[in-house]
mmCIF file of C-alpha atoms in Angstrom:
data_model
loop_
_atom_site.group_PDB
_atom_site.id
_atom_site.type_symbol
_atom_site.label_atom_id
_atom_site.label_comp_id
_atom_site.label_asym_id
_atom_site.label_seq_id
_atom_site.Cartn_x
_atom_site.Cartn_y
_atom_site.Cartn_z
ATOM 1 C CA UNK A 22 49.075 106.688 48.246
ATOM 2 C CA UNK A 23 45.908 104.261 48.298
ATOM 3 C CA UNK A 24 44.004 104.896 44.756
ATOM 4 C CA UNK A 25 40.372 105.008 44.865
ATOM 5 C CA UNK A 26 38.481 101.810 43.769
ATOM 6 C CA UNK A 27 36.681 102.636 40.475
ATOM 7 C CA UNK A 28 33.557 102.932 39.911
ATOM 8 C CA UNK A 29 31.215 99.528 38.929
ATOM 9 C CA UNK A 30 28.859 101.113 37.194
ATOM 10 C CA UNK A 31 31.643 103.321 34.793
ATOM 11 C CA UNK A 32 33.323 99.800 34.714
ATOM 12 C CA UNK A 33 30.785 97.460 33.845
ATOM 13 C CA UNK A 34 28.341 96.881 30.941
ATOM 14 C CA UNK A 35 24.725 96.427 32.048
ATOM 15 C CA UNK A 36 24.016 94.477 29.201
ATOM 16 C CA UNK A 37 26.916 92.163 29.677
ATOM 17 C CA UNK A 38 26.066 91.740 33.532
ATOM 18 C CA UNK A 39 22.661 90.674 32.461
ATOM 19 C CA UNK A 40 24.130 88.618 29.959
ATOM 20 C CA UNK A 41 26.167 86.677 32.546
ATOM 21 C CA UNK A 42 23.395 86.277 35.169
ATOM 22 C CA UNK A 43 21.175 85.348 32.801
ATOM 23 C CA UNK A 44 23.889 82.529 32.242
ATOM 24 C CA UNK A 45 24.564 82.030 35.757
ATOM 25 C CA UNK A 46 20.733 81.987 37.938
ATOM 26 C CA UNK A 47 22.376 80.128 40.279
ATOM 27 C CA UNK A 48 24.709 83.279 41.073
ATOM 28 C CA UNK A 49 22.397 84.889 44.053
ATOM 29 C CA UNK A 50 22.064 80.821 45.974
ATOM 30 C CA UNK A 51 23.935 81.699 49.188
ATOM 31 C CA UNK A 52 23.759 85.055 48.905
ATOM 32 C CA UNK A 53 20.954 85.710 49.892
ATOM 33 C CA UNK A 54 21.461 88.764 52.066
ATOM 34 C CA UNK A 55 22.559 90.409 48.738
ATOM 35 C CA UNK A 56 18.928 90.705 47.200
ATOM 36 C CA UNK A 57 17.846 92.097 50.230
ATOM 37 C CA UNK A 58 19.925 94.759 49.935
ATOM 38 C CA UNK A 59 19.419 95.482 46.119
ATOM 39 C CA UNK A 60 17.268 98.516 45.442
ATOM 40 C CA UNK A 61 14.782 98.660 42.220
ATOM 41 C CA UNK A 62 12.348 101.742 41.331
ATOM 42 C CA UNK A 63 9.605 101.692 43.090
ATOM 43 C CA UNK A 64 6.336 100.659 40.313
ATOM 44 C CA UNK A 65 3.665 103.245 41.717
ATOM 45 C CA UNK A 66 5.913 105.585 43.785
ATOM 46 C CA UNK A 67 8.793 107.870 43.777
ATOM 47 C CA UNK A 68 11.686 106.543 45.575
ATOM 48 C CA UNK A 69 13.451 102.498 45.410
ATOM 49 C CA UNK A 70 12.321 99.369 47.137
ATOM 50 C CA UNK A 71 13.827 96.243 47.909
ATOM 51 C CA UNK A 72 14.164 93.629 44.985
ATOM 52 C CA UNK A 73 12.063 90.913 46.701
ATOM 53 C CA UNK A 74 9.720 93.525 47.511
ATOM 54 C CA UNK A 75 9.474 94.516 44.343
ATOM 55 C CA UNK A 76 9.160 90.500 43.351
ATOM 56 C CA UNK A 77 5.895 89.885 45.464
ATOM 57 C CA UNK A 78 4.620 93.497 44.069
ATOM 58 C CA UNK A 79 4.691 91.774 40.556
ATOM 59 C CA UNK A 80 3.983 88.290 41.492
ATOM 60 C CA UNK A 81 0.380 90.089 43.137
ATOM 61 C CA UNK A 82 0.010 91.927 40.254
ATOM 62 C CA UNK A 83 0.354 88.906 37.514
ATOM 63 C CA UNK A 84 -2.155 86.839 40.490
ATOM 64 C CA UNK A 85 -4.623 89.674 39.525
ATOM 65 C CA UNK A 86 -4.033 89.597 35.951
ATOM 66 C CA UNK A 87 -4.971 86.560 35.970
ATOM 67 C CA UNK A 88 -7.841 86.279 37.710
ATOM 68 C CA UNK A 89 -8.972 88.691 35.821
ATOM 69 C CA UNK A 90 -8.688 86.678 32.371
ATOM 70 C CA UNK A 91 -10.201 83.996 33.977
ATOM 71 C CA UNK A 92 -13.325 85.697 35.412
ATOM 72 C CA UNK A 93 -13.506 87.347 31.827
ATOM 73 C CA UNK A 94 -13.535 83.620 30.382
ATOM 74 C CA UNK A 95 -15.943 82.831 32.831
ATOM 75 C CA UNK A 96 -18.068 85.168 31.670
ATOM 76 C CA UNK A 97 -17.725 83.979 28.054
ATOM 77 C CA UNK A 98 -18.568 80.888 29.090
ATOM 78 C CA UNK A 99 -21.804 81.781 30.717
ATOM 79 C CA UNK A 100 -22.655 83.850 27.840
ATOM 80 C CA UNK A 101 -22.265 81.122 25.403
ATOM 81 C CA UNK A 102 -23.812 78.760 27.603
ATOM 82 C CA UNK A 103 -27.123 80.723 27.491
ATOM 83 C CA UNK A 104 -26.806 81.894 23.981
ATOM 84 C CA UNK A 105 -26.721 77.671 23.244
ATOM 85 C CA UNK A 106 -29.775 77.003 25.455
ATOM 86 C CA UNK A 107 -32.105 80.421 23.914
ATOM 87 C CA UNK A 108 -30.798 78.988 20.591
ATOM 88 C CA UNK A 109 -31.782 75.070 21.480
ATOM 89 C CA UNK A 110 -35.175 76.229 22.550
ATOM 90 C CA UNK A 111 -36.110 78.360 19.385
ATOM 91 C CA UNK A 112 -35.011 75.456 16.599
ATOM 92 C CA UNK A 113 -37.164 72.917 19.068
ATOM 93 C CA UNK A 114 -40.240 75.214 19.205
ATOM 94 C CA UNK A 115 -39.718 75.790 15.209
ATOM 95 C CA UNK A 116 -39.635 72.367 15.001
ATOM 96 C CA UNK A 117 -42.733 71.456 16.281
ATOM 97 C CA UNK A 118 -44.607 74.274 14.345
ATOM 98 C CA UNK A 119 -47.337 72.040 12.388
ATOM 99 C CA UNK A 120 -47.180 74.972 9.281
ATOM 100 C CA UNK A 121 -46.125 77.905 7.825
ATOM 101 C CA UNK A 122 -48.252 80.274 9.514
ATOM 102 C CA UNK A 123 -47.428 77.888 13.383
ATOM 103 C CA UNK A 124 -43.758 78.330 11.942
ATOM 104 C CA UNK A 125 -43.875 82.357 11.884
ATOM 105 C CA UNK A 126 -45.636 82.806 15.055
ATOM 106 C CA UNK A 127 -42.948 80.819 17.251
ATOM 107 C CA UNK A 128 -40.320 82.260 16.075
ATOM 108 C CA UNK A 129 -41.788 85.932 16.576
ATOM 109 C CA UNK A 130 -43.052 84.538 19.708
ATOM 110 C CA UNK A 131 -39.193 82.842 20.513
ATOM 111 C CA UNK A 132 -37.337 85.595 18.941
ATOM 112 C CA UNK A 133 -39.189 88.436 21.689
ATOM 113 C CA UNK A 134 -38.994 86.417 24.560
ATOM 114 C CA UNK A 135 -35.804 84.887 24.366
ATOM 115 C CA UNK A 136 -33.848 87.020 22.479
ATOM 116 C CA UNK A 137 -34.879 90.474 22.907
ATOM 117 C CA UNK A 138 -36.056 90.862 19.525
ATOM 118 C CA UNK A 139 -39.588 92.870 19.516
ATOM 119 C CA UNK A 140 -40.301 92.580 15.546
ATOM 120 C CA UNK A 141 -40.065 90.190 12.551
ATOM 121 C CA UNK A 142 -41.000 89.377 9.218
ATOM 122 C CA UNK A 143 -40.710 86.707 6.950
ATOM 123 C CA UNK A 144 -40.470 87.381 3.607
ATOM 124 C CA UNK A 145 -41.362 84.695 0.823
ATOM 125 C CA UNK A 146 -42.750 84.630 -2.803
ATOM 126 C CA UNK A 147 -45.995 83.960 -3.947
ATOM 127 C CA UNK A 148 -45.216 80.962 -5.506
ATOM 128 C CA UNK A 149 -44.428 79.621 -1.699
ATOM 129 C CA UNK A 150 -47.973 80.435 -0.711
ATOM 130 C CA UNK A 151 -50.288 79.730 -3.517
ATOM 131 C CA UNK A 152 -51.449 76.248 -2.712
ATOM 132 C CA UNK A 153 -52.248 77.866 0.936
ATOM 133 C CA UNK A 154 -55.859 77.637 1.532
ATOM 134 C CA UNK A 155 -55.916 81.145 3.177
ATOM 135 C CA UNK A 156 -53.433 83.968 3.064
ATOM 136 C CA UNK A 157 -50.351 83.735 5.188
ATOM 137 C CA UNK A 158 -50.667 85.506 8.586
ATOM 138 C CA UNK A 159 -48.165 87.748 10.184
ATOM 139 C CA UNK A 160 -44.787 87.815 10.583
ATOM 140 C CA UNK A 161 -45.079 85.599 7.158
ATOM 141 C CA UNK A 162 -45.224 88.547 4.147
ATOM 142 C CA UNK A 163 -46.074 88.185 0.288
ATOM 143 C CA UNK A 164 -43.081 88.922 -1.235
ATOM 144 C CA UNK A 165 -43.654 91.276 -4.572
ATOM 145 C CA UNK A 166 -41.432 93.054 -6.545
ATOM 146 C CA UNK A 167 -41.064 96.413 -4.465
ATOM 147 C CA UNK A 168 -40.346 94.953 -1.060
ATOM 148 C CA UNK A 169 -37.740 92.668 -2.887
ATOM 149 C CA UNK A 170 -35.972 95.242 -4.644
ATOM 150 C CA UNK A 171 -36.038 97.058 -0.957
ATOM 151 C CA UNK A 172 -34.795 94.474 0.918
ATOM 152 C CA UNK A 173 -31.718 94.058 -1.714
ATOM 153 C CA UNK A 174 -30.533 97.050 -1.665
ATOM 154 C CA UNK A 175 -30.598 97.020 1.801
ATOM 155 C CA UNK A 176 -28.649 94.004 1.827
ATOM 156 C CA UNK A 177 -26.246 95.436 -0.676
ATOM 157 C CA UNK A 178 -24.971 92.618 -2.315
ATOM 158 C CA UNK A 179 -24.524 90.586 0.823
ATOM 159 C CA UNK A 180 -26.471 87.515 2.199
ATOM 160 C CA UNK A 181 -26.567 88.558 5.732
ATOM 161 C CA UNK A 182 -26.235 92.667 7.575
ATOM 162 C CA UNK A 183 -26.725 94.472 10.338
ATOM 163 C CA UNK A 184 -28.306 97.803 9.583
ATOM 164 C CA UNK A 185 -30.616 101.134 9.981
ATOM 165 C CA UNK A 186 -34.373 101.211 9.346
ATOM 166 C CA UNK A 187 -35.864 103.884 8.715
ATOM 167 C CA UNK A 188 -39.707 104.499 9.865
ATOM 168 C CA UNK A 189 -40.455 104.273 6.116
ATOM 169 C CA UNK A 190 -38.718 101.540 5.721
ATOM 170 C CA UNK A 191 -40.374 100.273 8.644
ATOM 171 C CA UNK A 192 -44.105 100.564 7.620
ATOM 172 C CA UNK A 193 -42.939 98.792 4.013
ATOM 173 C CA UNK A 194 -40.625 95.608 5.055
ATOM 174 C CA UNK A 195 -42.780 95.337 8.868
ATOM 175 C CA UNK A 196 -46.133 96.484 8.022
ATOM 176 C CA UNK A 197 -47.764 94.019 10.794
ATOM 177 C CA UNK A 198 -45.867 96.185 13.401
ATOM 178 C CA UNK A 199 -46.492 99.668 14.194
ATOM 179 C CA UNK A 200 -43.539 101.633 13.230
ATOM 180 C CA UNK A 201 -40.999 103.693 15.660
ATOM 181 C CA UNK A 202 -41.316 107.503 15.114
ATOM 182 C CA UNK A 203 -37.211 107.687 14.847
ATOM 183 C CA UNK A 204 -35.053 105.126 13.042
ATOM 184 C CA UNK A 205 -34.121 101.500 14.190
ATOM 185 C CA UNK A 206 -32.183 98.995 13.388
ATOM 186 C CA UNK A 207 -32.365 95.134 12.075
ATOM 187 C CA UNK A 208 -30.868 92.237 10.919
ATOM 188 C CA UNK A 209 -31.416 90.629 7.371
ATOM 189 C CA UNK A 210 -30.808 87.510 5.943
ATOM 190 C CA UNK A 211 -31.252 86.294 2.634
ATOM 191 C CA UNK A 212 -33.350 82.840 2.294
ATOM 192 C CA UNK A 213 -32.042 80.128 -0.008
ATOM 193 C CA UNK A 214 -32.226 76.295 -0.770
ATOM 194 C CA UNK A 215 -30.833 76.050 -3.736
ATOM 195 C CA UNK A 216 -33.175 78.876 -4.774
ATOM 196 C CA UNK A 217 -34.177 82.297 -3.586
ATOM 197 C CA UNK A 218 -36.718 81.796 -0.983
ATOM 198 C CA UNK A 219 -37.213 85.208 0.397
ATOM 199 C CA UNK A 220 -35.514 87.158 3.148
ATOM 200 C CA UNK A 221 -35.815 87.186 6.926
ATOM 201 C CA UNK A 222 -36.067 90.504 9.140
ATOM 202 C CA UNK A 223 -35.115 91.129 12.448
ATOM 203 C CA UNK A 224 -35.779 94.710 13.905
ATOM 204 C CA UNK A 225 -35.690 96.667 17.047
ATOM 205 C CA UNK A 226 -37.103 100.654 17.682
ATOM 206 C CA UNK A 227 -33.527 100.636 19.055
ATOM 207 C CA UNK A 228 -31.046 101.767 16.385
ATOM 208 C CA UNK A 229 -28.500 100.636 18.283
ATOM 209 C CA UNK A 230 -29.661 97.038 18.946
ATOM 210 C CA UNK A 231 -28.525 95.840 15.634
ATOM 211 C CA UNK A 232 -24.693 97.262 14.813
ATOM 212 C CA UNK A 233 -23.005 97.159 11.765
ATOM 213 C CA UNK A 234 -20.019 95.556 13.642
ATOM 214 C CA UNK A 235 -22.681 92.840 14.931
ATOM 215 C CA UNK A 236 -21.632 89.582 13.677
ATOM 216 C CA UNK A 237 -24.703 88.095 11.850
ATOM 217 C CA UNK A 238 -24.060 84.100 12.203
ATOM 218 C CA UNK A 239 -26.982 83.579 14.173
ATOM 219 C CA UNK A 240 -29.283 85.135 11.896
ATOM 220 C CA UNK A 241 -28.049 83.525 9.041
ATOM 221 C CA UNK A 242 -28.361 80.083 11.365
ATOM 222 C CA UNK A 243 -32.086 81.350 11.880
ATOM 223 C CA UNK A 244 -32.115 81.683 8.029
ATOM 224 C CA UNK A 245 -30.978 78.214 7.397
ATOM 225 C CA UNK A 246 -33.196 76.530 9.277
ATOM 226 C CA UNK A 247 -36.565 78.415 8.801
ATOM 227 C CA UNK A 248 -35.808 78.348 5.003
ATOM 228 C CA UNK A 249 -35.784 73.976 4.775
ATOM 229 C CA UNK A 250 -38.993 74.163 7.607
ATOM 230 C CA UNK A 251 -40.883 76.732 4.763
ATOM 231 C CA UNK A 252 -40.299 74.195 2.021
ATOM 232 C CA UNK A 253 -40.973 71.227 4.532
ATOM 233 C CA UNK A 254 -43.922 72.265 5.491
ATOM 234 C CA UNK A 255 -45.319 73.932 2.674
ATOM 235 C CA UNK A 256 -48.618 72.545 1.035
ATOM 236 C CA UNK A 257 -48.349 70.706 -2.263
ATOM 237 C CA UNK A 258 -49.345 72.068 -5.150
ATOM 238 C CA UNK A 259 -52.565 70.556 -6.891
#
Protein backbone atom coordinates (compact mmCIF):
# COMPACT_ATOMS: atom_id res chain seq x y z
CA UNK A 1 0.00 0.00 0.00
CA UNK A 2 1.67 3.36 -1.36
CA UNK A 3 1.37 6.03 1.71
CA UNK A 4 0.50 9.44 0.81
CA UNK A 5 3.39 12.01 0.64
CA UNK A 6 2.89 14.48 3.54
CA UNK A 7 2.08 17.56 3.44
CA UNK A 8 5.06 20.55 3.00
CA UNK A 9 3.40 23.03 4.49
CA UNK A 10 2.33 20.69 7.93
CA UNK A 11 6.07 19.63 7.52
CA UNK A 12 7.96 22.63 7.19
CA UNK A 13 8.60 25.81 9.24
CA UNK A 14 8.07 29.03 7.27
CA UNK A 15 10.36 30.75 9.31
CA UNK A 16 13.08 28.21 8.95
CA UNK A 17 12.54 28.05 5.02
CA UNK A 18 13.08 31.74 5.00
CA UNK A 19 15.85 31.31 7.19
CA UNK A 20 17.61 28.97 4.74
CA UNK A 21 16.90 30.97 1.54
CA UNK A 22 17.81 33.85 3.04
CA UNK A 23 21.18 31.84 3.49
CA UNK A 24 21.09 30.33 0.21
CA UNK A 25 19.91 33.40 -2.72
CA UNK A 26 21.56 31.49 -5.01
CA UNK A 27 18.86 28.59 -4.47
CA UNK A 28 16.25 29.76 -7.40
CA UNK A 29 19.70 30.17 -10.28
CA UNK A 30 18.60 27.40 -12.68
CA UNK A 31 15.40 27.14 -11.63
CA UNK A 32 14.00 29.46 -13.03
CA UNK A 33 10.75 27.94 -14.22
CA UNK A 34 10.06 27.54 -10.43
CA UNK A 35 9.34 31.36 -9.73
CA UNK A 36 7.18 31.38 -12.49
CA UNK A 37 5.11 29.08 -11.09
CA UNK A 38 5.08 30.47 -7.43
CA UNK A 39 1.86 32.25 -6.54
CA UNK A 40 1.86 35.46 -4.02
CA UNK A 41 -1.41 37.55 -2.98
CA UNK A 42 -2.28 39.70 -5.27
CA UNK A 43 -1.41 43.71 -3.64
CA UNK A 44 -4.71 45.50 -4.94
CA UNK A 45 -6.91 42.46 -5.81
CA UNK A 46 -8.50 39.38 -4.59
CA UNK A 47 -7.00 36.34 -5.96
CA UNK A 48 -2.73 35.30 -6.39
CA UNK A 49 -0.31 36.38 -9.04
CA UNK A 50 2.84 35.21 -10.19
CA UNK A 51 6.00 36.05 -8.00
CA UNK A 52 7.83 38.00 -10.76
CA UNK A 53 4.69 39.63 -11.41
CA UNK A 54 4.32 40.56 -8.24
CA UNK A 55 8.30 41.72 -8.36
CA UNK A 56 7.80 44.36 -11.24
CA UNK A 57 4.35 45.41 -9.33
CA UNK A 58 6.72 46.53 -6.42
CA UNK A 59 9.73 47.47 -8.31
CA UNK A 60 6.93 50.20 -10.24
CA UNK A 61 5.67 51.05 -7.15
CA UNK A 62 9.19 51.90 -5.23
CA UNK A 63 10.06 53.80 -9.11
CA UNK A 64 7.03 55.99 -8.06
CA UNK A 65 7.93 56.39 -4.58
CA UNK A 66 10.65 57.73 -5.55
CA UNK A 67 9.98 60.04 -7.91
CA UNK A 68 7.82 61.26 -5.79
CA UNK A 69 10.49 62.21 -2.97
CA UNK A 70 12.43 63.62 -5.48
CA UNK A 71 9.87 65.96 -7.12
CA UNK A 72 8.97 66.84 -3.38
CA UNK A 73 12.82 67.81 -2.93
CA UNK A 74 12.60 69.57 -5.98
CA UNK A 75 10.15 71.55 -4.79
CA UNK A 76 12.08 72.37 -1.60
CA UNK A 77 14.67 73.35 -3.52
CA UNK A 78 12.82 75.87 -5.57
CA UNK A 79 11.24 77.14 -2.54
CA UNK A 80 14.42 77.82 -0.82
CA UNK A 81 15.93 79.06 -3.82
CA UNK A 82 13.39 81.95 -3.98
CA UNK A 83 13.03 82.41 -0.32
CA UNK A 84 17.24 83.15 -0.64
CA UNK A 85 16.82 85.57 -3.57
CA UNK A 86 13.37 87.69 -1.81
CA UNK A 87 15.67 87.55 1.27
CA UNK A 88 19.05 88.83 -0.75
CA UNK A 89 17.03 91.60 -2.24
CA UNK A 90 15.43 93.02 1.05
CA UNK A 91 18.99 93.15 3.22
CA UNK A 92 20.49 94.92 -0.22
CA UNK A 93 17.63 97.47 -0.48
CA UNK A 94 17.98 97.95 3.55
CA UNK A 95 21.32 98.43 2.92
CA UNK A 96 21.30 101.18 0.79
CA UNK A 97 18.60 103.06 2.89
CA UNK A 98 20.58 106.52 3.57
CA UNK A 99 18.42 106.76 7.25
CA UNK A 100 16.12 105.71 9.58
CA UNK A 101 13.07 106.93 8.09
CA UNK A 102 14.76 105.47 4.04
CA UNK A 103 15.37 102.29 6.34
CA UNK A 104 11.50 101.82 7.35
CA UNK A 105 10.08 102.59 4.07
CA UNK A 106 12.09 99.74 2.12
CA UNK A 107 11.49 97.33 4.18
CA UNK A 108 7.57 98.05 4.27
CA UNK A 109 8.02 98.63 0.69
CA UNK A 110 10.27 94.99 0.39
CA UNK A 111 8.33 93.23 2.96
CA UNK A 112 4.68 93.84 0.65
CA UNK A 113 6.08 93.19 -2.51
CA UNK A 114 8.24 90.43 -1.98
CA UNK A 115 6.98 88.76 0.76
CA UNK A 116 3.37 89.11 0.97
CA UNK A 117 3.43 91.08 3.99
CA UNK A 118 0.78 94.15 3.69
CA UNK A 119 1.71 95.92 7.21
CA UNK A 120 4.64 96.85 9.50
CA UNK A 121 5.90 98.75 12.23
CA UNK A 122 8.97 99.48 13.78
CA UNK A 123 9.04 100.04 17.15
CA UNK A 124 11.98 102.03 18.92
CA UNK A 125 12.48 104.33 22.01
CA UNK A 126 12.69 107.82 22.19
CA UNK A 127 16.03 107.94 23.10
CA UNK A 128 16.72 106.37 19.36
CA UNK A 129 15.02 109.37 17.83
CA UNK A 130 15.78 112.42 19.78
CA UNK A 131 18.71 113.83 17.91
CA UNK A 132 16.27 113.38 14.68
CA UNK A 133 15.63 116.69 13.25
CA UNK A 134 11.93 115.79 12.55
CA UNK A 135 9.76 113.04 13.90
CA UNK A 136 10.19 109.57 12.54
CA UNK A 137 7.75 108.70 9.70
CA UNK A 138 5.80 105.56 9.30
CA UNK A 139 6.34 102.23 9.71
CA UNK A 140 9.09 103.75 12.33
CA UNK A 141 6.84 104.25 15.86
CA UNK A 142 7.78 106.14 19.21
CA UNK A 143 7.99 103.59 21.51
CA UNK A 144 6.28 104.67 25.10
CA UNK A 145 5.43 102.82 27.90
CA UNK A 146 1.87 101.42 26.84
CA UNK A 147 2.74 100.04 23.44
CA UNK A 148 5.83 98.39 25.19
CA UNK A 149 4.07 96.79 27.87
CA UNK A 150 1.58 95.60 24.83
CA UNK A 151 3.94 94.30 22.71
CA UNK A 152 5.50 92.13 25.78
CA UNK A 153 2.86 90.55 26.73
CA UNK A 154 2.19 89.69 23.44
CA UNK A 155 5.47 88.27 23.12
CA UNK A 156 5.09 86.44 26.37
CA UNK A 157 8.38 86.08 27.52
CA UNK A 158 9.79 85.12 24.16
CA UNK A 159 12.06 87.06 21.67
CA UNK A 160 10.34 86.06 18.58
CA UNK A 161 6.10 84.64 17.92
CA UNK A 162 3.72 84.10 15.64
CA UNK A 163 0.35 85.32 16.81
CA UNK A 164 -3.39 86.92 16.73
CA UNK A 165 -4.11 90.65 16.50
CA UNK A 166 -6.85 91.84 17.42
CA UNK A 167 -8.46 95.10 15.61
CA UNK A 168 -7.65 96.85 18.92
CA UNK A 169 -4.59 95.71 19.02
CA UNK A 170 -4.30 96.69 15.58
CA UNK A 171 -5.14 100.48 15.77
CA UNK A 172 -2.48 100.59 19.01
CA UNK A 173 0.83 98.58 17.77
CA UNK A 174 -0.11 99.66 13.62
CA UNK A 175 -1.73 102.91 13.94
CA UNK A 176 -0.25 104.08 10.35
CA UNK A 177 -2.46 101.26 8.85
CA UNK A 178 -6.08 101.13 8.82
CA UNK A 179 -7.17 98.28 10.87
CA UNK A 180 -9.11 94.91 9.66
CA UNK A 181 -12.71 94.79 11.04
CA UNK A 182 -11.99 90.93 12.26
CA UNK A 183 -8.74 89.73 13.82
CA UNK A 184 -5.30 89.08 12.06
CA UNK A 185 -2.34 87.82 12.64
CA UNK A 186 1.58 88.91 12.90
CA UNK A 187 4.89 88.23 13.61
CA UNK A 188 7.03 89.93 16.44
CA UNK A 189 10.43 90.20 17.16
CA UNK A 190 12.16 91.68 19.89
CA UNK A 191 15.11 94.28 18.89
CA UNK A 192 18.44 94.05 20.69
CA UNK A 193 22.22 95.00 20.43
CA UNK A 194 23.34 94.50 23.48
CA UNK A 195 20.36 96.59 24.62
CA UNK A 196 16.63 96.72 24.11
CA UNK A 197 16.07 98.52 20.96
CA UNK A 198 12.43 98.12 20.38
CA UNK A 199 10.36 95.47 18.65
CA UNK A 200 9.52 94.75 15.03
CA UNK A 201 5.84 93.91 13.69
CA UNK A 202 4.78 92.03 10.94
CA UNK A 203 0.92 91.74 10.30
CA UNK A 204 -1.56 90.53 7.83
CA UNK A 205 -5.80 91.11 7.89
CA UNK A 206 -5.32 87.34 7.40
CA UNK A 207 -5.36 85.52 10.75
CA UNK A 208 -4.14 82.76 9.26
CA UNK A 209 -1.06 84.22 7.49
CA UNK A 210 0.98 84.20 10.58
CA UNK A 211 0.57 80.56 12.57
CA UNK A 212 1.62 79.78 15.80
CA UNK A 213 3.40 76.68 14.31
CA UNK A 214 5.20 79.27 11.83
CA UNK A 215 8.78 79.09 12.45
CA UNK A 216 9.94 82.72 13.11
CA UNK A 217 13.83 82.61 11.95
CA UNK A 218 13.34 84.94 9.31
CA UNK A 219 11.83 87.51 11.31
CA UNK A 220 14.20 87.33 13.89
CA UNK A 221 16.97 87.52 10.79
CA UNK A 222 14.88 90.75 9.77
CA UNK A 223 15.33 91.75 13.47
CA UNK A 224 19.01 91.35 13.48
CA UNK A 225 19.80 93.21 10.79
CA UNK A 226 17.39 96.27 10.94
CA UNK A 227 18.37 96.57 14.68
CA UNK A 228 22.61 97.25 13.83
CA UNK A 229 21.21 99.53 10.48
CA UNK A 230 18.93 101.70 13.36
CA UNK A 231 22.02 102.26 15.46
CA UNK A 232 24.23 102.67 12.21
CA UNK A 233 22.44 105.07 10.90
CA UNK A 234 21.12 106.90 13.65
CA UNK A 235 22.09 110.69 14.11
CA UNK A 236 24.57 111.58 16.83
CA UNK A 237 23.64 113.10 19.66
CA UNK A 238 24.77 116.85 20.21
Amino acid sequence: MTRAAPDPRKTLDPDRVAQWLACHPDFFVGREGLLQQLKVPHPEARGATSLLERLVHDLRSRAEQAEWRLEQLLESARHNEGQYRRTRELVLALLEAEDNDALGQALATQLAERFHTPAVALWCPASLTDAEPRPPQAPRQVLDDHAGQRLAALLDGRASRCTRLTPTDWKRLLPHVPAPDKAGSCALSRLTLGEPLGYLVLASPDPDHFRASMDTLFTEYVGEVVARLLVRLAPASP
